[in-house]
Coordinates of C-alpha atoms and ligand atoms in Angstrom, one line a residue:
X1 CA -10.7 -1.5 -25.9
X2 CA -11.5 -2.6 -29.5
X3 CA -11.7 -6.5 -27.7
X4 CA -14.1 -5.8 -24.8
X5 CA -17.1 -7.9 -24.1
X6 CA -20.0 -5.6 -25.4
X7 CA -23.3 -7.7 -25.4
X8 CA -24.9 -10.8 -23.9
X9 CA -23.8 -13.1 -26.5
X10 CA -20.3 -12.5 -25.8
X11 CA -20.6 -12.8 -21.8
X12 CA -22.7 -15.9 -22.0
X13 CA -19.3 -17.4 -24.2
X14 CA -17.3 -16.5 -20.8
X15 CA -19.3 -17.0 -18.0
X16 CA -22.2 -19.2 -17.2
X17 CA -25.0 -16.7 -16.9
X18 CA -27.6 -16.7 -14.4
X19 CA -31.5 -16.2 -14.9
X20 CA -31.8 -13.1 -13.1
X21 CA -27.9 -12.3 -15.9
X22 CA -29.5 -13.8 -18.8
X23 CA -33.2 -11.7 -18.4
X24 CA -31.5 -8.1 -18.5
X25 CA -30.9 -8.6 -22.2
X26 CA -34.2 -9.9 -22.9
X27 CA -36.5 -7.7 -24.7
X28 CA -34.5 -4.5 -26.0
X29 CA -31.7 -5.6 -23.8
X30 CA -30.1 -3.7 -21.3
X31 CA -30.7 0.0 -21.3
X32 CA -27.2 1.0 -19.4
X33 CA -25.0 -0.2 -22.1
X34 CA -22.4 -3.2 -21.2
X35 CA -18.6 -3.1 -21.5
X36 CA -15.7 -5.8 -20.1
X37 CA -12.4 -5.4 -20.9
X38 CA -10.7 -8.6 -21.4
X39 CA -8.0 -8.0 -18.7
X40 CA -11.0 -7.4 -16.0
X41 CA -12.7 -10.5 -17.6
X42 CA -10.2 -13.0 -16.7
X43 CA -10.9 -11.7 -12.8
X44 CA -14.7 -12.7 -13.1
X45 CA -15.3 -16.0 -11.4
X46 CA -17.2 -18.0 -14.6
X47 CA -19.5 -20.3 -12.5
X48 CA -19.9 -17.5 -9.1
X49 CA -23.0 -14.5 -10.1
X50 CA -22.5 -13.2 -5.9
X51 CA -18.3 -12.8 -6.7
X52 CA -18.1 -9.0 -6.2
X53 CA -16.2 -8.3 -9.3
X54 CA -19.2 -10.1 -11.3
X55 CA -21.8 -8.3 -9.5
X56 CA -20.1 -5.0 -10.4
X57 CA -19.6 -5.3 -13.9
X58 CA -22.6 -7.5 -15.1
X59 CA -26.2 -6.8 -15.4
X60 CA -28.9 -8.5 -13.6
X61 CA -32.4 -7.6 -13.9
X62 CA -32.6 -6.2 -10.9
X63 CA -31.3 -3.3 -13.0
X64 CA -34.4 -2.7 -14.5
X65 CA -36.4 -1.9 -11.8
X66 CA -36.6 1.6 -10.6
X67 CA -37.3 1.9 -6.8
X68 CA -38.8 5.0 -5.0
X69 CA -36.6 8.0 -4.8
X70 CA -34.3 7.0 -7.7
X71 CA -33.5 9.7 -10.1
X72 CA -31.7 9.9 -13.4
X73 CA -29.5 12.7 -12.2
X74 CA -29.6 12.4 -8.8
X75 CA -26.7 14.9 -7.9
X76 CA -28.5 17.6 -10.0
X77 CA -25.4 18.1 -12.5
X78 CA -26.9 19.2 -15.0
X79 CA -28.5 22.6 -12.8
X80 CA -24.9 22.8 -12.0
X81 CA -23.5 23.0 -15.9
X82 CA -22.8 26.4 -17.2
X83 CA -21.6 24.9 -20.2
X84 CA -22.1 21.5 -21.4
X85 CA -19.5 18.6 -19.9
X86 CA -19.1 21.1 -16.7
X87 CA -20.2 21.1 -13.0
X88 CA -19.4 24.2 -11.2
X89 CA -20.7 23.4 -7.8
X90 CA -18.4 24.7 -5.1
X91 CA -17.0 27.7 -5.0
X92 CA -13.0 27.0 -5.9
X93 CA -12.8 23.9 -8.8
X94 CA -14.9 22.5 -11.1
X95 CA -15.5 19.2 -12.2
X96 CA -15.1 18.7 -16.1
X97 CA -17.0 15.7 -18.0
X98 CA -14.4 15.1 -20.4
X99 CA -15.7 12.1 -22.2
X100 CA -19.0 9.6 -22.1
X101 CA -16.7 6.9 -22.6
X102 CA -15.2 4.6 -20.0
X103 CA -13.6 0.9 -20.4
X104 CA -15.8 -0.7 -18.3
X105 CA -19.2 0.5 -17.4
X106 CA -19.5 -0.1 -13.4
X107 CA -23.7 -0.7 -12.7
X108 CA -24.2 1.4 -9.8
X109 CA -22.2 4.4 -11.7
X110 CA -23.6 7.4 -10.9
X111 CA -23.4 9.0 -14.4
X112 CA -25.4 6.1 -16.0
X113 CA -27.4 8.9 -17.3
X114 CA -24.9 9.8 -19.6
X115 CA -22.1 7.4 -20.0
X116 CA -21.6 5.2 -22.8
X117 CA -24.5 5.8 -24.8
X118 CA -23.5 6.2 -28.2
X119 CA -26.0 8.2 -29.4
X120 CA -25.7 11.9 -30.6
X121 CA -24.6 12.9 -26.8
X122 CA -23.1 9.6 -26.1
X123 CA -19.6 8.1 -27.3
X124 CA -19.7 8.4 -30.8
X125 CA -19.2 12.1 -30.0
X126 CA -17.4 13.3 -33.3
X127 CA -13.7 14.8 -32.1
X128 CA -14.8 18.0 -33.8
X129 CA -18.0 17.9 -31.4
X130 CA -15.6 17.3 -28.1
X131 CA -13.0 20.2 -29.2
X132 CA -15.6 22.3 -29.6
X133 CA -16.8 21.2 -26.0
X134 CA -13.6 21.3 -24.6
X135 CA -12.8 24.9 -25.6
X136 CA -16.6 26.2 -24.3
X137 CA -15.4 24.5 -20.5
X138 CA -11.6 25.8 -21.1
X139 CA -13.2 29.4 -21.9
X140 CA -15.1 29.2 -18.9
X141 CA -12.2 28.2 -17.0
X142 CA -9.9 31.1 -17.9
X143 CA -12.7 33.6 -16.9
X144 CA -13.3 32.3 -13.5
X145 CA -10.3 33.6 -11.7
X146 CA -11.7 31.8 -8.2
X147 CA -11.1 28.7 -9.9
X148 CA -8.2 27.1 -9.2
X149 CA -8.8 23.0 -8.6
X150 CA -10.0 21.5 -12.2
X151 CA -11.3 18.1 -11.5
X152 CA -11.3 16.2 -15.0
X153 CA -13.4 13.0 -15.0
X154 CA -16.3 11.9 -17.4
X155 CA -16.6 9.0 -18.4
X156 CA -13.0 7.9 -17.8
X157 CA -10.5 10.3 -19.2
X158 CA -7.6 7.3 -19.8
X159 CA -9.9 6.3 -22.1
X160 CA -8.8 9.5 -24.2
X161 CA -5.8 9.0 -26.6
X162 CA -3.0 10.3 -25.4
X163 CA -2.4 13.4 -27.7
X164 CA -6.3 14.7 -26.3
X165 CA -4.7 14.1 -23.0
X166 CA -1.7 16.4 -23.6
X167 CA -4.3 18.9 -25.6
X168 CA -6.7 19.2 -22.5
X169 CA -3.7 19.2 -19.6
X170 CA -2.0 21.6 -21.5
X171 CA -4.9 24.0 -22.2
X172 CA -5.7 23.6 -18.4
X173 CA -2.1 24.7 -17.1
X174 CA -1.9 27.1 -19.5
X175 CA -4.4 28.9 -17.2
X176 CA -2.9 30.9 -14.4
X177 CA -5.0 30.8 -11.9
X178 CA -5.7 26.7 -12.3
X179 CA -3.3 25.6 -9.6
X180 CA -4.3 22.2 -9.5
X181 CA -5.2 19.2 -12.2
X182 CA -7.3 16.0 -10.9
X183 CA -8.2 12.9 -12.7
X184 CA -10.9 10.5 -11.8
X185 CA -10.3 7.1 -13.6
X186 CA -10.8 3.4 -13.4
X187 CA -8.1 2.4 -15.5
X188 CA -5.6 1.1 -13.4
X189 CA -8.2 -1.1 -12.2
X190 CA -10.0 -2.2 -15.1
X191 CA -7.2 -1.6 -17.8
X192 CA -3.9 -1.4 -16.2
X193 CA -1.6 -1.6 -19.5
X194 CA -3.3 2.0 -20.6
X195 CA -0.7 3.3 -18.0
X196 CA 2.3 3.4 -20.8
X197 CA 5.7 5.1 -20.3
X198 CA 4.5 7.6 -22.4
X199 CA 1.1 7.9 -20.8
X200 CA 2.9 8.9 -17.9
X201 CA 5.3 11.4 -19.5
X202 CA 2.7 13.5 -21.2
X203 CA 1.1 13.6 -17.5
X204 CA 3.8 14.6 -15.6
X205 CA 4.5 17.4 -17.7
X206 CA 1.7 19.1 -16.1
X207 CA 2.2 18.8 -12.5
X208 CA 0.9 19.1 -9.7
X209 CA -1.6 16.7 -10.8
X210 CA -3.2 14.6 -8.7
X211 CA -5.2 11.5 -9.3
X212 CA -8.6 9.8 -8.0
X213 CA -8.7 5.6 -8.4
X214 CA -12.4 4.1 -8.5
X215 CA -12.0 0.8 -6.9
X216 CA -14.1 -1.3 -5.7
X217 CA -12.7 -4.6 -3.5
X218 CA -9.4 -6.0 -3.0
X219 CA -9.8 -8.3 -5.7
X220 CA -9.1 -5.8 -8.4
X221 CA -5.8 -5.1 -6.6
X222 CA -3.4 -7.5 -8.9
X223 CA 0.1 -7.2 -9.6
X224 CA -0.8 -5.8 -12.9
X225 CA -2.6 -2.6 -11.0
X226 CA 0.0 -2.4 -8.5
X227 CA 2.6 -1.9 -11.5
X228 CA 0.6 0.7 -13.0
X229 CA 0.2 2.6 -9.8
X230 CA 4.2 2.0 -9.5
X231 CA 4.4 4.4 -12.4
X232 CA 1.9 6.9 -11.6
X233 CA 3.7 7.4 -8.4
X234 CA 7.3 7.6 -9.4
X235 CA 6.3 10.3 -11.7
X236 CA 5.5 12.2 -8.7
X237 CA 1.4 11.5 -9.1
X238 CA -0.1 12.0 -5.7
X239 CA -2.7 9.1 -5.9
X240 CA -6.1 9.0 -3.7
X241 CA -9.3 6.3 -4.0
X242 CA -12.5 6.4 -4.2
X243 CA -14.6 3.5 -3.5
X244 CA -18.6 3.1 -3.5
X245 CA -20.0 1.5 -0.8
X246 CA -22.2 -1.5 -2.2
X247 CA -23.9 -4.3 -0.6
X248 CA -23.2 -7.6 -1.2
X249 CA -20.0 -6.3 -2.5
X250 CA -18.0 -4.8 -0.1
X251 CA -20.1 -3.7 3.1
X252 CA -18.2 -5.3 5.3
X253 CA -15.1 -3.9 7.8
X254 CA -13.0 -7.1 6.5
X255 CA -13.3 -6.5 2.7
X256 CA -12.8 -2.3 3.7
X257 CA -10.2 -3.3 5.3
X258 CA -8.2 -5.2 3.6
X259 CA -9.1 -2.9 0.4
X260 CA -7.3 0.0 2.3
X261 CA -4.9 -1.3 4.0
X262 CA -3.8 -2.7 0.6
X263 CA -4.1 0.4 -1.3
X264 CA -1.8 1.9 1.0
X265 CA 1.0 -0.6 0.0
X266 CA 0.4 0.5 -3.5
X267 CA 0.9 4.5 -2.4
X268 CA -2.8 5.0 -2.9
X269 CA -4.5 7.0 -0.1
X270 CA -8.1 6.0 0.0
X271 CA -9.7 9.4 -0.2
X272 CA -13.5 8.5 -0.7
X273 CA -16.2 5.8 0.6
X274 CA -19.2 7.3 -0.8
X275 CA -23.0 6.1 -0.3
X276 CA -24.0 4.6 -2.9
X277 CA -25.9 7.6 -5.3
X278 CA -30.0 6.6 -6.1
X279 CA -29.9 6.3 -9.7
X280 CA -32.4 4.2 -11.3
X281 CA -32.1 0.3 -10.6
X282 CA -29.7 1.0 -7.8
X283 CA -31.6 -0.4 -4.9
X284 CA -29.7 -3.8 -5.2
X285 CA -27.0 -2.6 -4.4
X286 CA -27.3 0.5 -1.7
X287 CA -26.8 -0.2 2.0
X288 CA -28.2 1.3 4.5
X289 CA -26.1 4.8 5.9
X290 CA -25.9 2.6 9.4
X291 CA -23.8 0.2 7.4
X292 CA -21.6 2.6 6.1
X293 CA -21.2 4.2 9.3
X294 CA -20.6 0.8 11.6
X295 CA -18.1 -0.1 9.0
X296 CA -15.8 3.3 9.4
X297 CA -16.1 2.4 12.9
X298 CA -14.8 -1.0 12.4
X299 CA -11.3 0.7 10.9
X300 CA -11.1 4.2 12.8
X301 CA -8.4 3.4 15.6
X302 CA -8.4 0.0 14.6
X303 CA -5.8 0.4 11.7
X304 CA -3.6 3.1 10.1
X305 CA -5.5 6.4 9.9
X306 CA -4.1 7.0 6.3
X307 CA -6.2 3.7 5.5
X308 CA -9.5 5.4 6.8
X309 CA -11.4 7.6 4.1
X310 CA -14.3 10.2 4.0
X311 CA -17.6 8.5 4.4
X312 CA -19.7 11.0 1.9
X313 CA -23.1 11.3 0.6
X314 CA -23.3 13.3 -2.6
X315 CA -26.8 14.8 -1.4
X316 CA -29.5 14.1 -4.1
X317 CA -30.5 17.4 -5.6
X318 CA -27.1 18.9 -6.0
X319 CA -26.2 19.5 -2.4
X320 CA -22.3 18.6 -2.6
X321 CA -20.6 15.7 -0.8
X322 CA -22.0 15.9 2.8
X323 CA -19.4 13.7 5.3
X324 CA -21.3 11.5 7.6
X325 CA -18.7 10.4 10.9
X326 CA -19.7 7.8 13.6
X327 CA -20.2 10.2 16.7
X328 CA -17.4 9.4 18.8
X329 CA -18.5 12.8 21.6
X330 CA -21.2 10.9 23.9
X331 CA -22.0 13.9 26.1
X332 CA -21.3 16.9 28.3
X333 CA -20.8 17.1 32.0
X334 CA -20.2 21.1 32.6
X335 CA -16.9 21.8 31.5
X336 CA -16.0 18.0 30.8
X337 CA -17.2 16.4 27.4
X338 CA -17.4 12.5 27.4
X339 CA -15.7 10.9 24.8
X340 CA -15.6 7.3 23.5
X341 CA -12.5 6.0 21.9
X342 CA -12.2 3.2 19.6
X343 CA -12.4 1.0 22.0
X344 CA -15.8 1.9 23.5
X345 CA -14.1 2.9 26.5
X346 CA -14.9 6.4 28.0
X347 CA -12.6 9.1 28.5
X348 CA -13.3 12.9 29.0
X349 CA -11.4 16.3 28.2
X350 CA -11.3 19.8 30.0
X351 CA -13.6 21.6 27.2
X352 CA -14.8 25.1 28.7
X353 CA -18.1 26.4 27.5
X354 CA -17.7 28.9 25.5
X355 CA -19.0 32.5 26.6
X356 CA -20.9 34.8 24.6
Ligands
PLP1 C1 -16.8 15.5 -6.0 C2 -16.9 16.8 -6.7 C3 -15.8 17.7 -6.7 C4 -14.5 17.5 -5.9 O1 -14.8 17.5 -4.6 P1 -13.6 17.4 -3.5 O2 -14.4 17.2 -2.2 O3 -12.9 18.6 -3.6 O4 -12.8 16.2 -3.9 C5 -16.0 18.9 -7.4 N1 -17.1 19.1 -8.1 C6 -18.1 18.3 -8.2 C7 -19.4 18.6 -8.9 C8 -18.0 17.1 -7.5 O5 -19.1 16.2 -7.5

């Protein structure tokens, strides 16, 4: 963490930087701040700016530009917070923003608002000033009896050190009615040695805990990842991914595919392809939903079903994740309905009408 590449100087020594790179430190410099571990460094291609990892990870100007219906918070979080650092949105878990910090800062990331700021709210967050956060969420927590998923994310949560780890999973299962812990992280992908024996060990202790993987294209899968993911799982760590859906990037069946497929040899079910959320600067890399939709078409039927996640959008103005499906029921004839398999070929089932 202490050796990640932090500003434009240091990049430039590593890769050579484009114009389009070079301009979104120009001026006052980038207003999302930039982070590169060394470990995801050495993946970047030095003399490539369209290699997917490299688009991900390092600004462009395009960045800069704010296009027409892109919003700072575009999922409404923050009408969703009844304390600071917590999203209560649906009606059984709650998603906790346990940190502003991550290892890497992705560009199309949908907390950009918040992330990695270092200002008062941002990542210089005192540990008295996250405690005291912490307890607010926790206390909200234990008085919500219908609450029984905690979703703990940020900011990456790995990022933590491992005894606020064991504080927060502790205080969580130390609730009764919390049946389930998640973690959203990036780690394995971007800083695969943070998964230590011990890491492990303290996480275990608090099972069932699941965890959520943001990964991005097959690239990122290395033998150092799959060894990390190796642990999670042997400690019994049910593992899911989530993946955002960015052009130029990954938009196409192949890349999906081979991203999934993969994923599934390293015991990670992919869980989430989500639209890519309209946050400010975002338009170079959203797709159109057509795209999204042709390309879980491309896999449904055409590969294992365990490789085939939910194609979401997280509706702009706090609506939840709405799943978006290629419509496989082509019509009705009476009591028949007219299907089309994966094929394109037509079949149809019995389906009576159903009678008031
Ligand atoms: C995504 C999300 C969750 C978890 O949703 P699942 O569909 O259960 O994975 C919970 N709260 C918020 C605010 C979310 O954005």
């Amino acid at each position: 963490m202490r050796h990640r590449v932090r500003d434009g100087s240091s990049l430039a020594s590593i890769l050579r930087l484009t114009q389009a790179e070079s301009a979104a430190f120009a001026g006052t410099g980038v207003a999302f701040p930039l982070a590169i571990t060394p470990y995801y460094a050495s993946l970047l291609d030095p003399d490539n700016p369209d290699q997917p990892l490299r688009r991900s990870v390092v600004p462009t100007i395009h960045e800069t530009l704010r296009a027409q219906g892109e919003l700072d918070d575009p999922l409404a979080e923050e009408a969703d917070e009844p304390v600071p650092g917590l999203v209560h949105r649906y009606p059984d878990r709650v998603l906790l923003l346990a940190t502003e910090s991550c290892s890497v800062y992705c560009r199309y990331c949908t907390r950009s608002r918040l992330v990695g700021r270092g200002h008062a709210a941002g990542e210089t967050h005192g540990e008295p000033v996250r405690y005291r956060r912490w307890e607010a969420a926790l206390q909200y927590i234990a008085a919500h009896p219908e609450i029984r998923d905690v979703l703990v994310s940020g900011g990456d949560p790995l990022t933590l050190s491992d005894d606020s780890i064991e504080w927060l999973l502790s205080r969580i299962r130390a609730i009764g009615h919390v049946e389930i812990i998640r973690l959203g992280t990036k780690v394995p992908a971007v800083l695969p040695m943070r998964i230590t024996p011990r890491l492990v060990s303290i996480i275990r202790r608090y099972h069932p805990v699941w965890m959520s993987l943001h990964v991005t294209h097959p690239d990122e899968l290395t033998s150092d990842m799959g060894r990390a993911c190796e642990c999670l799982a042997d400690a019994g760590i049910p593992l899911g991914s989530q993946t955002v859906l960015l052009s130029g990037v990954n938009d196409s069946v192949p890349v999906l595919k081979q991203l999934f497929q993969k994923l599934l040899t390293m015991r990670v079910r992919p869980y989430y392809l989500y639209q890519c959320d309209p946050i400010p600067g975002s338009a170079h890399f959203r797709t159109s939903v057509a795209t999204g939709l042709e390309i879980i078409r491309g896999l449904r039927g055409h590969t294992t079903g365990y490789a085939v996640p939910n194609y979401v959008i997280d509706a702009p103005g706090g609506g939840g994740k709405i799943p978006l499906q290629p419509d496989y029921c082509v019509g009705r004839d009476d009591d028949e309905l007219i299907l089309e398999n994966y094929q394109g070929r037509t079949f149809t089932y019995p389906d009576p009408k159903v009678h008031a």
